[in-house]
Amino acid sequence: MIWETVRLSLISIRRNVLRSFLTLLGIVIGVAAVIAMLTIGSGTTEKVKTDISKLGSNLLVVRSGRPAGPGGPGGLDQVTRPLAAKDVEALVAHLSGARAIAPASQKQVRVIFGTESLTSGVTGTDSAYLDARDWNLVSGRPFSDSETRAGAGVCLIGETVRQQFFGAGDPEGETIRINRTSCRIIGLLEPKGYTGFGQDQDNVVLMPLAAYQRRIAGNRDIDNIYIAADDRTPTTELQPRVEDILRDTRRITPDRDPDFSIRDMTQIADAMASATTTMTGMLGAVAGVSLLVGGIGIMNIMLVSVTERTREIGIRLAIGAHENHILIQFLVEATVLSLLGGIIGILIGLAIAGLASVTLTIPFAPSPAVILLAVGFSALIGMVFGFFPALRGARLDPIDALRHE
Amino acid sequence: MSAPLLITFDKVWKSYGEGEARVHALAGVDLAIRRSEFVAIMGPSGSGKSTAMNIIGCLDTPTAGTYRFMGVDAGRLDRNRRALLRNIYVGFVFQGYNLLPRTTAAENVELPLIYRGVSARERRELAMQALAQVGLVGREHHTPAELSGGQQQRVAIARAIVTKPMLLVADEPTGNLDTARTHEIMELLTRLNAELGLTIVMVTHEADVVGYAERTVRFLDGRVASDTAKAEAA
Ligand SMILES: Nc1ncnc2c1ncn2[C@@H]1O[C@H](COP(=O)(O)OP(=O)(O)OP(=O)(O)O)[C@@H](O)[C@H]1O
Ligand SMILES: [Mg+2]
């Protein structure tokens, strides 16, 4: 009986392909929007999470400059005292609960090997940097202490740099030119991929801080200090300790604002993730309105369908159809129609999300639960908005209906 | 006549409208029809024939008086109970055929069985039997648009008898057909009446159609004006 009814409704939908399709557009757009949004949203969240773990978990980053607002970076226009070696030394000497403390300065610089060139993020740092950022070497070795101290012409390169210059080949022992200086490659960094902002984290060259300062930056400034908390210490506990030590060495009395900022990467990650969720929610509301419009479209077309088929309803009632038979027939038709729209919408939504995941380099993360929900929801829309027209059909007087022309 | 009563009208009124505009389509009809009778109903336009047919077929209920179908006071049943009565005991044939468009003959004939919950296989079988009874073998996959008027009316008759009903209600079944087709349909109805013992109540305007019935009831202004057996009418 139900199967018969479903078959019947498919036939009647097929009889009016164009009209059915136009009716479905609201549902299709609504469901496609929801699916695309939620899929992209969860992909972004996943991406942010993996970015954070790539950045190094439980990481604090110190920068010079006043924090602009809650959690925000310092304004670029401020003239501020840069971080210096003594700040790092003070932290190394006095900070407890840190697993690794590494200074780092970086700059986009043209790197040359043979006839090839590449603009790369050149970073001056020490061997603790790898530890602080949870970054391993695929091959080779980190800087030795003496190389760090002396500012030797050695460097570690990221995967992008290797591919540009050496293809799949072994870069170790080769010498690349950076600005007017050169360095010998002693190791290859593990690939990290792109950040959520589309920045290639593998397009990097690491070199000893002293060498960077002397040969590339031309000053002794330190841009960032990376501090990784150990397993027992939450970053929220570590942060005030860092601030105390730095206020001390930089002689900032407690009544004044610090001239440096400490960013907690975990907090930033959470903020980003929740911003994504908010966005998803807002866009979801927009999609919800579209679904409502789609539902009204279904109601409208079902009313038209009931009117058009008044005579058919009369015939069915005359030969002994129960009211519920008619009710179910039109309810099933509305549900099948809206379900069809839902399925088309899901396919389009997934296609959009798939495309977005390629262009935004985020993972394609379709959620079976969300898809199932969309299917259920579109069926529900059909039932809810189809009910009134179906009831109208079922309540028709058979004699009037038979006389209808 | 010893067959049991199938239909009894007891002072049946059917009125439409209110006050000044009130129209009495039926104004106190008394009528009894037994099982396996073949009754023709005649009368001028607007005399209440179709109104009476709708009540006989349990599609409609009287405004006043009692209508009994197989002893049951059908006028007091709700619409779904009457739907069940129609589905089990009544078959309808209309002047305008009233087949579902773009639906094959076989599917049209199966329709009443769907509402009975008969399985698809059995439906198909019964529909084929019914189509064979009306002489439409080989046309089961044609849609109404691909059939002539006479053939469409045969499909409608097949649909009416596929449930093996007790009563066939036919309101001007040959009204849209030419003389040759009319006689074919009337011969078919006569045969169904004789072979299956099917009770037939049929409205007609045509004098030569009346001859097929055993009994003629004439309506005038919502009342039964005359009720004659075939021999007397001839
Ligand atoms: N739904 C209705 N509302 C108001 N008046 C109605 C309605 N149905 C029938 N009538 C009136 O009842 C009277 C009888 O109608 P009915 O259809 O029974 O006539 P009939 O004998 O079948 O006529 P015909 O030979 O033209 O088919 C007519 O005057 C008609 O106008
Ligand atoms: Mg009539």
XYZ file of C-alpha atoms and ligand atoms in Angstrom, chain A residues 397 399-400 403, chain B residues 14-17 21 23-26 42-54 60 95 171-172 203 205 219 222, ligand 1:
65
model
C -17.161 15.769 -0.560
C -20.146 14.261 -5.023
C -18.768 17.801 -5.314
C -18.753 17.187 -10.407
C -33.056 15.625 0.048
C -33.053 19.404 0.256
C -30.528 22.033 -0.714
C -30.247 25.681 0.283
C -33.889 29.358 -2.038
C -34.824 23.234 -3.254
C -36.151 19.751 -2.633
C -34.291 17.420 -4.990
C -36.153 14.500 -3.384
C -36.278 7.727 -15.894
C -37.636 11.223 -15.537
C -37.166 14.750 -16.772
C -34.029 16.730 -16.073
C -33.883 17.966 -12.505
C -36.420 15.419 -11.253
C -33.934 14.034 -8.708
C -32.617 10.925 -10.451
C -28.925 11.589 -9.800
C -29.674 12.657 -6.257
C -31.437 9.349 -5.642
C -28.565 7.429 -7.265
C -26.028 9.102 -4.982
C -24.829 10.881 -0.126
C -21.870 9.003 -17.818
C -25.988 7.150 -13.955
C -26.626 7.539 -17.694
C -30.562 6.137 -14.948
C -33.154 9.099 -20.914
C -39.300 10.339 -11.201
C -38.490 14.634 -6.595
N -25.488 20.296 -4.638
C -26.656 20.835 -4.998
N -26.998 22.061 -4.552
C -28.180 22.620 -4.876
N -29.081 22.034 -5.646
C -28.808 20.813 -6.118
C -27.585 20.153 -5.818
N -27.589 18.935 -6.415
C -28.775 18.852 -7.078
N -29.495 19.975 -6.902
C -30.836 20.235 -7.434
O -31.647 19.122 -7.202
C -32.512 18.864 -8.297
C -32.322 17.438 -8.769
O -31.041 17.276 -9.331
P -30.556 15.932 -9.969
O -29.135 16.074 -10.345
O -30.907 14.823 -9.079
O -31.435 15.863 -11.285
P -31.464 14.752 -12.402
O -32.791 14.128 -12.358
O -30.288 13.838 -12.263
O -31.325 15.623 -13.703
P -30.499 15.275 -15.093
O -31.436 14.412 -15.869
O -30.384 16.635 -15.715
O -29.246 14.663 -14.714
C -32.144 19.890 -9.350
O -33.116 20.933 -9.310
C -30.824 20.387 -8.947
O -30.664 21.737 -9.311
